[in-house]
């Protein structure tokens, strides 16, 4: 029953994006103050690439994908990516 409610499509299209930064902080006063694409692939690939990033830089990244119920929003924050990785490894 739990598995039925936690269906997550890790093969769904996703994009790993990074916010413009300087000194490990987001830059807000840049000509293009939006995140840019790093990897265009599946949710699984984006999560894997994210986990390879240094811990101190992860807050600059997010994953964009199609929403999947209440668990997966359109934009997945760094904190949620780590939780999804745990879920993925559990399933």
PDB file of N, CA and C in Angstrom:
ATOM      1  N   UNK A   1       0.822  -1.190   0.000  1.00  0.00           N
ATOM      2  CA  UNK A   1       0.000   0.000   0.000  1.00  0.00           C
ATOM      3  C   UNK A   1       0.868   1.257   0.000  1.00  0.00           C
ATOM      4  N   UNK A   2       1.903   1.318   0.828  1.00  0.00           N
ATOM      5  CA  UNK A   2       2.789   2.475   0.874  1.00  0.00           C
ATOM      6  C   UNK A   2       3.456   2.687  -0.476  1.00  0.00           C
ATOM      7  N   UNK A   3       3.943   1.633  -1.076  1.00  0.00           N
ATOM      8  CA  UNK A   3       4.612   1.720  -2.377  1.00  0.00           C
ATOM      9  C   UNK A   3       3.658   2.269  -3.435  1.00  0.00           C
ATOM     10  N   UNK A   4       2.394   1.915  -3.352  1.00  0.00           N
ATOM     11  CA  UNK A   4       1.389   2.382  -4.288  1.00  0.00           C
ATOM     12  C   UNK A   4       1.268   3.908  -4.238  1.00  0.00           C
ATOM     13  N   UNK A   5       1.359   4.501  -3.068  1.00  0.00           N
ATOM     14  CA  UNK A   5       1.207   5.944  -2.898  1.00  0.00           C
ATOM     15  C   UNK A   5       2.496   6.699  -3.183  1.00  0.00           C
ATOM     16  N   UNK A   6       3.610   6.006  -3.203  1.00  0.00           N
ATOM     17  CA  UNK A   6       4.894   6.668  -3.401  1.00  0.00           C
ATOM     18  C   UNK A   6       5.461   6.437  -4.796  1.00  0.00           C
ATOM     19  N   UNK A   7       4.601   6.211  -5.778  1.00  0.00           N
ATOM     20  CA  UNK A   7       5.072   6.001  -7.137  1.00  0.00           C
ATOM     21  C   UNK A   7       5.746   7.271  -7.640  1.00  0.00           C
ATOM     22  N   UNK A   8       7.009   7.174  -7.950  1.00  0.00           N
ATOM     23  CA  UNK A   8       7.774   8.292  -8.474  1.00  0.00           C
ATOM     24  C   UNK A   8       8.465   7.813  -9.736  1.00  0.00           C
ATOM     25  N   UNK A   9       8.323   8.582 -10.805  1.00  0.00           N
ATOM     26  CA  UNK A   9       8.929   8.227 -12.079  1.00  0.00           C
ATOM     27  C   UNK A   9      10.301   8.879 -12.176  1.00  0.00           C
ATOM     28  N   UNK A  10      11.337   8.128 -11.809  1.00  0.00           N
ATOM     29  CA  UNK A  10      12.694   8.654 -11.850  1.00  0.00           C
ATOM     30  C   UNK A  10      13.238   8.706 -13.280  1.00  0.00           C
ATOM     31  N   UNK A  11      12.485   8.170 -14.251  1.00  0.00           N
ATOM     32  CA  UNK A  11      12.895   8.256 -15.653  1.00  0.00           C
ATOM     33  C   UNK A  11      12.247   9.455 -16.352  1.00  0.00           C
ATOM     34  N   UNK A  12      11.496  10.253 -15.607  1.00  0.00           N
ATOM     35  CA  UNK A  12      10.866  11.456 -16.171  1.00  0.00           C
ATOM     36  C   UNK A  12      11.928  12.466 -16.581  1.00  0.00           C
ATOM     37  N   UNK A  13      11.627  13.255 -17.592  1.00  0.00           N
ATOM     38  CA  UNK A  13      12.543  14.302 -18.046  1.00  0.00           C
ATOM     39  C   UNK A  13      12.769  15.318 -16.936  1.00  0.00           C
ATOM     40  N   UNK A  14      14.018  15.767 -16.821  1.00  0.00           N
ATOM     41  CA  UNK A  14      14.360  16.749 -15.794  1.00  0.00           C
ATOM     42  C   UNK A  14      15.586  17.545 -16.250  1.00  0.00           C
ATOM     43  N   UNK A  15      15.770  18.702 -15.627  1.00  0.00           N
ATOM     44  CA  UNK A  15      16.914  19.559 -15.934  1.00  0.00           C
ATOM     45  C   UNK A  15      17.542  20.009 -14.618  1.00  0.00           C
ATOM     46  N   UNK A  16      18.837  19.779 -14.484  1.00  0.00           N
ATOM     47  CA  UNK A  16      19.596  20.284 -13.338  1.00  0.00           C
ATOM     48  C   UNK A  16      20.040  21.694 -13.690  1.00  0.00           C
ATOM     49  N   UNK A  17      19.709  22.657 -12.822  1.00  0.00           N
ATOM     50  CA  UNK A  17      20.043  24.053 -13.084  1.00  0.00           C
ATOM     51  C   UNK A  17      20.851  24.639 -11.933  1.00  0.00           C
ATOM     52  N   UNK A  18      21.650  25.646 -12.278  1.00  0.00           N
ATOM     53  CA  UNK A  18      22.487  26.330 -11.286  1.00  0.00           C
ATOM     54  C   UNK A  18      22.201  27.828 -11.353  1.00  0.00           C
ATOM     55  N   UNK A  19      22.106  28.422 -10.188  1.00  0.00           N
ATOM     56  CA  UNK A  19      21.930  29.866 -10.102  1.00  0.00           C
ATOM     57  C   UNK A  19      23.281  30.543 -10.316  1.00  0.00           C
ATOM     58  N   UNK A  20      23.291  31.700 -10.999  1.00  0.00           N
ATOM     59  CA  UNK A  20      24.542  32.463 -11.097  1.00  0.00           C
ATOM     60  C   UNK A  20      25.044  32.757  -9.687  1.00  0.00           C
ATOM     61  N   UNK A  21      26.363  32.658  -9.507  1.00  0.00           N
ATOM     62  CA  UNK A  21      26.896  32.838  -8.157  1.00  0.00           C
ATOM     63  C   UNK A  21      28.252  33.522  -8.170  1.00  0.00           C
ATOM     64  N   UNK A  22      28.582  34.045  -6.996  1.00  0.00           N
ATOM     65  CA  UNK A  22      29.895  34.635  -6.754  1.00  0.00           C
ATOM     66  C   UNK A  22      30.197  34.392  -5.286  1.00  0.00           C
ATOM     67  N   UNK A  23      31.399  33.891  -5.008  1.00  0.00           N
ATOM     68  CA  UNK A  23      31.792  33.573  -3.626  1.00  0.00           C
ATOM     69  C   UNK A  23      30.793  32.638  -2.949  1.00  0.00           C
ATOM     70  N   UNK A  24      30.287  31.653  -3.706  1.00  0.00           N
ATOM     71  CA  UNK A  24      29.374  30.641  -3.190  1.00  0.00           C
ATOM     72  C   UNK A  24      28.025  31.198  -2.726  1.00  0.00           C
ATOM     73  N   UNK A  25      27.647  32.349  -3.250  1.00  0.00           N
ATOM     74  CA  UNK A  25      26.348  32.955  -2.951  1.00  0.00           C
ATOM     75  C   UNK A  25      25.638  33.280  -4.261  1.00  0.00           C
ATOM     76  N   UNK A  26      24.315  33.187  -4.268  1.00  0.00           N
ATOM     77  CA  UNK A  26      23.550  33.560  -5.456  1.00  0.00           C
ATOM     78  C   UNK A  26      23.748  35.040  -5.766  1.00  0.00           C
ATOM     79  N   UNK A  27      23.908  35.334  -7.050  1.00  0.00           N
ATOM     80  CA  UNK A  27      24.046  36.718  -7.496  1.00  0.00           C
ATOM     81  C   UNK A  27      22.682  37.167  -8.001  1.00  0.00           C
ATOM     82  N   UNK A  28      22.171  38.215  -7.401  1.00  0.00           N
ATOM     83  CA  UNK A  28      20.842  38.690  -7.774  1.00  0.00           C
ATOM     84  C   UNK A  28      20.891  39.887  -8.728  1.00  0.00           C
ATOM     85  N   UNK A  29      21.995  40.591  -8.744  1.00  0.00           N
ATOM     86  CA  UNK A  29      22.091  41.792  -9.572  1.00  0.00           C
ATOM     87  C   UNK A  29      22.884  41.539 -10.858  1.00  0.00           C
ATOM     88  N   UNK A  30      22.611  40.418 -11.506  1.00  0.00           N
ATOM     89  CA  UNK A  30      23.266  40.061 -12.754  1.00  0.00           C
ATOM     90  C   UNK A  30      22.314  40.315 -13.920  1.00  0.00           C
ATOM     91  N   UNK A  31      22.841  40.370 -15.115  1.00  0.00           N
ATOM     92  CA  UNK A  31      22.013  40.604 -16.304  1.00  0.00           C
ATOM     93  C   UNK A  31      20.978  39.494 -16.494  1.00  0.00           C
ATOM     94  N   UNK A  32      21.316  38.264 -16.097  1.00  0.00           N
ATOM     95  CA  UNK A  32      20.418  37.110 -16.235  1.00  0.00           C
ATOM     96  C   UNK A  32      20.236  36.441 -14.871  1.00  0.00           C
ATOM     97  N   UNK A  33      19.379  36.998 -14.021  1.00  0.00           N
ATOM     98  CA  UNK A  33      19.213  36.458 -12.650  1.00  0.00           C
ATOM     99  C   UNK A  33      18.309  35.227 -12.569  1.00  0.00           C
ATOM    100  N   UNK A  34      18.542  34.290 -13.470  1.00  0.00           N
ATOM    101  CA  UNK A  34      17.767  33.049 -13.475  1.00  0.00           C
ATOM    102  C   UNK A  34      18.748  31.873 -13.534  1.00  0.00           C
ATOM    103  N   UNK A  35      18.340  30.699 -13.063  1.00  0.00           N
ATOM    104  CA  UNK A  35      19.240  29.549 -13.124  1.00  0.00           C
ATOM    105  C   UNK A  35      19.441  29.080 -14.568  1.00  0.00           C
ATOM    106  N   UNK A  36      20.633  28.571 -14.854  1.00  0.00           N
ATOM    107  CA  UNK A  36      20.937  28.077 -16.198  1.00  0.00           C
ATOM    108  C   UNK A  36      21.139  26.564 -16.152  1.00  0.00           C
ATOM    109  N   UNK A  37      20.920  25.927 -17.290  1.00  0.00           N
ATOM    110  CA  UNK A  37      20.964  24.462 -17.383  1.00  0.00           C
ATOM    111  C   UNK A  37      22.378  23.911 -17.281  1.00  0.00           C
ATOM    112  N   UNK A  38      22.510  22.850 -16.505  1.00  0.00           N
ATOM    113  CA  UNK A  38      23.762  22.113 -16.355  1.00  0.00           C
ATOM    114  C   UNK A  38      23.630  20.744 -17.030  1.00  0.00           C
ATOM    115  N   UNK A  39      22.494  20.086 -16.813  1.00  0.00           N
ATOM    116  CA  UNK A  39      22.263  18.756 -17.358  1.00  0.00           C
ATOM    117  C   UNK A  39      20.804  18.614 -17.749  1.00  0.00           C
ATOM    118  N   UNK A  40      20.574  18.153 -18.955  1.00  0.00           N
ATOM    119  CA  UNK A  40      19.234  17.885 -19.452  1.00  0.00           C
ATOM    120  C   UNK A  40      19.127  16.374 -19.587  1.00  0.00           C
ATOM    121  N   UNK A  41      18.359  15.719 -18.721  1.00  0.00           N
ATOM    122  CA  UNK A  41      18.279  14.257 -18.745  1.00  0.00           C
ATOM    123  C   UNK A  41      17.058  13.772 -18.010  1.00  0.00           C
ATOM    124  N   UNK A  42      17.218  12.694 -17.260  1.00  0.00           N
ATOM    125  CA  UNK A  42      16.119  12.145 -16.465  1.00  0.00           C
ATOM    126  C   UNK A  42      16.244  12.646 -15.028  1.00  0.00           C
ATOM    127  N   UNK A  43      15.187  12.467 -14.268  1.00  0.00           N
ATOM    128  CA  UNK A  43      15.218  12.832 -12.856  1.00  0.00           C
ATOM    129  C   UNK A  43      16.310  12.048 -12.143  1.00  0.00           C
ATOM    130  N   UNK A  44      16.445  10.781 -12.460  1.00  0.00           N
ATOM    131  CA  UNK A  44      17.485   9.943 -11.858  1.00  0.00           C
ATOM    132  C   UNK A  44      18.886  10.477 -12.174  1.00  0.00           C
ATOM    133  N   UNK A  45      19.144  10.840 -13.415  1.00  0.00           N
ATOM    134  CA  UNK A  45      20.447  11.371 -13.812  1.00  0.00           C
ATOM    135  C   UNK A  45      20.740  12.699 -13.119  1.00  0.00           C
ATOM    136  N   UNK A  46      19.730  13.549 -13.022  1.00  0.00           N
ATOM    137  CA  UNK A  46      19.916  14.846 -12.371  1.00  0.00           C
ATOM    138  C   UNK A  46      20.204  14.685 -10.877  1.00  0.00           C
ATOM    139  N   UNK A  47      19.508  13.769 -10.231  1.00  0.00           N
ATOM    140  CA  UNK A  47      19.758  13.501  -8.812  1.00  0.00           C
ATOM    141  C   UNK A  47      21.185  12.983  -8.625  1.00  0.00           C
ATOM    142  N   UNK A  48      21.599  12.057  -9.473  1.00  0.00           N
ATOM    143  CA  UNK A  48      22.949  11.499  -9.384  1.00  0.00           C
ATOM    144  C   UNK A  48      24.003  12.578  -9.568  1.00  0.00           C
ATOM    145  N   UNK A  49      23.832  13.431 -10.572  1.00  0.00           N
ATOM    146  CA  UNK A  49      24.783  14.524 -10.821  1.00  0.00           C
ATOM    147  C   UNK A  49      24.798  15.494  -9.638  1.00  0.00           C
ATOM    148  N   UNK A  50      23.632  15.803  -9.097  1.00  0.00           N
ATOM    149  CA  UNK A  50      23.533  16.699  -7.951  1.00  0.00           C
ATOM    150  C   UNK A  50      24.320  16.155  -6.763  1.00  0.00           C
ATOM    151  N   UNK A  51      24.193  14.864  -6.504  1.00  0.00           N
ATOM    152  CA  UNK A  51      24.872  14.248  -5.365  1.00  0.00           C
ATOM    153  C   UNK A  51      26.394  14.242  -5.521  1.00  0.00           C
ATOM    154  N   UNK A  52      26.884  14.397  -6.741  1.00  0.00           N
ATOM    155  CA  UNK A  52      28.323  14.475  -6.990  1.00  0.00           C
ATOM    156  C   UNK A  52      28.889  15.862  -6.681  1.00  0.00           C
ATOM    157  N   UNK A  53      28.029  16.848  -6.518  1.00  0.00           N
ATOM    158  CA  UNK A  53      28.463  18.220  -6.245  1.00  0.00           C
ATOM    159  C   UNK A  53      28.989  18.347  -4.818  1.00  0.00           C
ATOM    160  N   UNK A  54      29.923  19.270  -4.593  1.00  0.00           N
ATOM    161  CA  UNK A  54      30.378  19.515  -3.226  1.00  0.00           C
ATOM    162  C   UNK A  54      29.214  19.991  -2.348  1.00  0.00           C
ATOM    163  N   UNK A  55      29.167  19.526  -1.121  1.00  0.00           N
ATOM    164  CA  UNK A  55      28.082  19.885  -0.193  1.00  0.00           C
ATOM    165  C   UNK A  55      27.898  21.391  -0.071  1.00  0.00           C
ATOM    166  N   UNK A  56      28.985  22.123  -0.004  1.00  0.00           N
ATOM    167  CA  UNK A  56      28.890  23.560   0.222  1.00  0.00           C
ATOM    168  C   UNK A  56      28.371  24.340  -0.988  1.00  0.00           C
ATOM    169  N   UNK A  57      28.230  23.677  -2.137  1.00  0.00           N
ATOM    170  CA  UNK A  57      27.724  24.349  -3.338  1.00  0.00           C
ATOM    171  C   UNK A  57      26.314  23.916  -3.715  1.00  0.00           C
ATOM    172  N   UNK A  58      25.784  22.918  -3.071  1.00  0.00           N
ATOM    173  CA  UNK A  58      24.485  22.362  -3.468  1.00  0.00           C
ATOM    174  C   UNK A  58      23.339  23.365  -3.393  1.00  0.00           C
ATOM    175  N   UNK A  59      23.425  24.339  -2.504  1.00  0.00           N
ATOM    176  CA  UNK A  59      22.336  25.309  -2.372  1.00  0.00           C
ATOM    177  C   UNK A  59      22.172  26.177  -3.618  1.00  0.00           C
ATOM    178  N   UNK A  60      23.121  26.128  -4.525  1.00  0.00           N
ATOM    179  CA  UNK A  60      23.063  26.913  -5.758  1.00  0.00           C
ATOM    180  C   UNK A  60      22.346  26.175  -6.888  1.00  0.00           C
ATOM    181  N   UNK A  61      21.944  24.946  -6.650  1.00  0.00           N
ATOM    182  CA  UNK A  61      21.362  24.096  -7.685  1.00  0.00           C
ATOM    183  C   UNK A  61      19.915  23.728  -7.363  1.00  0.00           C
ATOM    184  N   UNK A  62      19.167  23.401  -8.433  1.00  0.00           N
ATOM    185  CA  UNK A  62      17.810  22.893  -8.282  1.00  0.00           C
ATOM    186  C   UNK A  62      17.490  22.056  -9.513  1.00  0.00           C
ATOM    187  N   UNK A  63      16.489  21.215  -9.391  1.00  0.00           N
ATOM    188  CA  UNK A  63      16.071  20.363 -10.498  1.00  0.00           C
ATOM    189  C   UNK A  63      14.670  20.780 -10.924  1.00  0.00           C
ATOM    190  N   UNK A  64      14.480  20.926 -12.222  1.00  0.00           N
ATOM    191  CA  UNK A  64      13.175  21.265 -12.795  1.00  0.00           C
ATOM    192  C   UNK A  64      12.632  20.033 -13.517  1.00  0.00           C
ATOM    193  N   UNK A  65      11.381  19.694 -13.244  1.00  0.00           N
ATOM    194  CA  UNK A  65      10.746  18.521 -13.847  1.00  0.00           C
ATOM    195  C   UNK A  65       9.235  18.703 -13.825  1.00  0.00           C
ATOM    196  N   UNK A  66       8.516  17.794 -14.453  1.00  0.00           N
ATOM    197  CA  UNK A  66       7.056  17.821 -14.393  1.00  0.00           C
ATOM    198  C   UNK A  66       6.630  17.377 -12.995  1.00  0.00           C
ATOM    199  N   UNK A  67       5.672  18.072 -12.392  1.00  0.00           N
ATOM    200  CA  UNK A  67       5.206  17.672 -11.055  1.00  0.00           C
ATOM    201  C   UNK A  67       4.650  16.243 -11.070  1.00  0.00           C
ATOM    202  N   UNK A  68       4.864  15.556  -9.952  1.00  0.00           N
ATOM    203  CA  UNK A  68       4.339  14.198  -9.783  1.00  0.00           C
ATOM    204  C   UNK A  68       3.612  14.143  -8.447  1.00  0.00           C
ATOM    205  N   UNK A  69       2.350  14.431  -8.473  1.00  0.00           N
ATOM    206  CA  UNK A  69       1.552  14.418  -7.244  1.00  0.00           C
ATOM    207  C   UNK A  69       2.054  15.427  -6.236  1.00  0.00           C
ATOM    208  N   UNK A  70       1.902  15.090  -4.972  1.00  0.00           N
ATOM    209  CA  UNK A  70       2.318  15.994  -3.901  1.00  0.00           C
ATOM    210  C   UNK A  70       3.805  15.867  -3.567  1.00  0.00           C
ATOM    211  N   UNK A  71       4.427  14.787  -3.990  1.00  0.00           N
ATOM    212  CA  UNK A  71       5.809  14.520  -3.605  1.00  0.00           C
ATOM    213  C   UNK A  71       6.834  15.268  -4.455  1.00  0.00           C
ATOM    214  N   UNK A  72       6.588  15.386  -5.750  1.00  0.00           N
ATOM    215  CA  UNK A  72       7.547  15.996  -6.665  1.00  0.00           C
ATOM    216  C   UNK A  72       6.975  17.302  -7.219  1.00  0.00           C
ATOM    217  N   UNK A  73       7.516  18.461  -6.784  1.00  0.00           N
ATOM    218  CA  UNK A  73       7.066  19.740  -7.339  1.00  0.00           C
ATOM    219  C   UNK A  73       7.778  20.024  -8.668  1.00  0.00           C
ATOM    220  N   UNK A  74       7.377  21.085  -9.337  1.00  0.00           N
ATOM    221  CA  UNK A  74       7.991  21.485 -10.607  1.00  0.00           C
ATOM    222  C   UNK A  74       9.454  21.851 -10.419  1.00  0.00           C
ATOM    223  N   UNK A  75       9.768  22.535  -9.325  1.00  0.00           N
ATOM    224  CA  UNK A  75      11.146  22.905  -9.002  1.00  0.00           C
ATOM    225  C   UNK A  75      11.518  22.225  -7.688  1.00  0.00           C
ATOM    226  N   UNK A  76      12.561  21.402  -7.747  1.00  0.00           N
ATOM    227  CA  UNK A  76      12.980  20.628  -6.587  1.00  0.00           C
ATOM    228  C   UNK A  76      14.203  21.292  -5.968  1.00  0.00           C
ATOM    229  N   UNK A  77      14.066  21.715  -4.728  1.00  0.00           N
ATOM    230  CA  UNK A  77      15.154  22.390  -4.020  1.00  0.00           C
ATOM    231  C   UNK A  77      16.250  21.406  -3.640  1.00  0.00           C
ATOM    232  N   UNK A  78      17.397  21.946  -3.265  1.00  0.00           N
ATOM    233  CA  UNK A  78      18.537  21.119  -2.866  1.00  0.00           C
ATOM    234  C   UNK A  78      18.181  20.182  -1.717  1.00  0.00           C
ATOM    235  N   UNK A  79      17.437  20.669  -0.751  1.00  0.00           N
ATOM    236  CA  UNK A  79      17.064  19.853   0.406  1.00  0.00           C
ATOM    237  C   UNK A  79      16.184  18.676  -0.013  1.00  0.00           C
ATOM    238  N   UNK A  80      15.246  18.941  -0.914  1.00  0.00           N
ATOM    239  CA  UNK A  80      14.336  17.883  -1.355  1.00  0.00           C
ATOM    240  C   UNK A  80      15.061  16.872  -2.244  1.00  0.00           C
ATOM    241  N   UNK A  81      16.049  17.314  -3.012  1.00  0.00           N
ATOM    242  CA  UNK A  81      16.811  16.382  -3.854  1.00  0.00           C
ATOM    243  C   UNK A  81      17.454  15.307  -2.993  1.00  0.00           C
ATOM    244  N   UNK A  82      18.012  15.691  -1.864  1.00  0.00           N
ATOM    245  CA  UNK A  82      18.657  14.726  -0.966  1.00  0.00           C
ATOM    246  C   UNK A  82      17.622  13.730  -0.450  1.00  0.00           C
ATOM    247  N   UNK A  83      16.441  14.204  -0.100  1.00  0.00           N
ATOM    248  CA  UNK A  83      15.384  13.300   0.375  1.00  0.00           C
ATOM    249  C   UNK A  83      14.921  12.368  -0.740  1.00  0.00           C
ATOM    250  N   UNK A  84      14.816  12.878  -1.975  1.00  0.00           N
ATOM    251  CA  UNK A  84      14.421  12.026  -3.095  1.00  0.00           C
ATOM    252  C   UNK A  84      15.467  10.965  -3.382  1.00  0.00           C
ATOM    253  N   UNK A  85      16.732  11.305  -3.192  1.00  0.00           N
ATOM    254  CA  UNK A  85      17.795  10.321  -3.382  1.00  0.00           C
ATOM    255  C   UNK A  85      17.643   9.184  -2.378  1.00  0.00           C
ATOM    256  N   UNK A  86      17.295   9.517  -1.160  1.00  0.00           N
ATOM    257  CA  UNK A  86      17.074   8.482  -0.133  1.00  0.00           C
ATOM    258  C   UNK A  86      15.888   7.608  -0.508  1.00  0.00           C
ATOM    259  N   UNK A  87      14.810   8.233  -0.982  1.00  0.00           N
ATOM    260  CA  UNK A  87      13.622   7.495  -1.412  1.00  0.00           C
ATOM    261  C   UNK A  87      13.968   6.590  -2.582  1.00  0.00           C
ATOM    262  N   UNK A  88      14.692   7.120  -3.544  1.00  0.00           N
ATOM    263  CA  UNK A  88      15.089   6.342  -4.722  1.00  0.00           C
ATOM    264  C   UNK A  88      15.900   5.103  -4.301  1.00  0.00           C
ATOM    265  N   UNK A  89      16.819   5.292  -3.387  1.00  0.00           N
ATOM    266  CA  UNK A  89      17.649   4.184  -2.935  1.00  0.00           C
ATOM    267  C   UNK A  89      16.838   3.163  -2.128  1.00  0.00           C
ATOM    268  N   UNK A  90      15.797   3.621  -1.447  1.00  0.00           N
ATOM    269  CA  UNK A  90      14.932   2.756  -0.661  1.00  0.00           C
ATOM    270  C   UNK A  90      14.060   1.896  -1.570  1.00  0.00           C
ATOM    271  N   UNK A  91      13.549   2.519  -2.644  1.00  0.00           N
ATOM    272  CA  UNK A  91      12.660   1.798  -3.558  1.00  0.00           C
ATOM    273  C   UNK A  91      13.468   0.885  -4.434  1.00  0.00           C
TER     274      UNK A  91
END
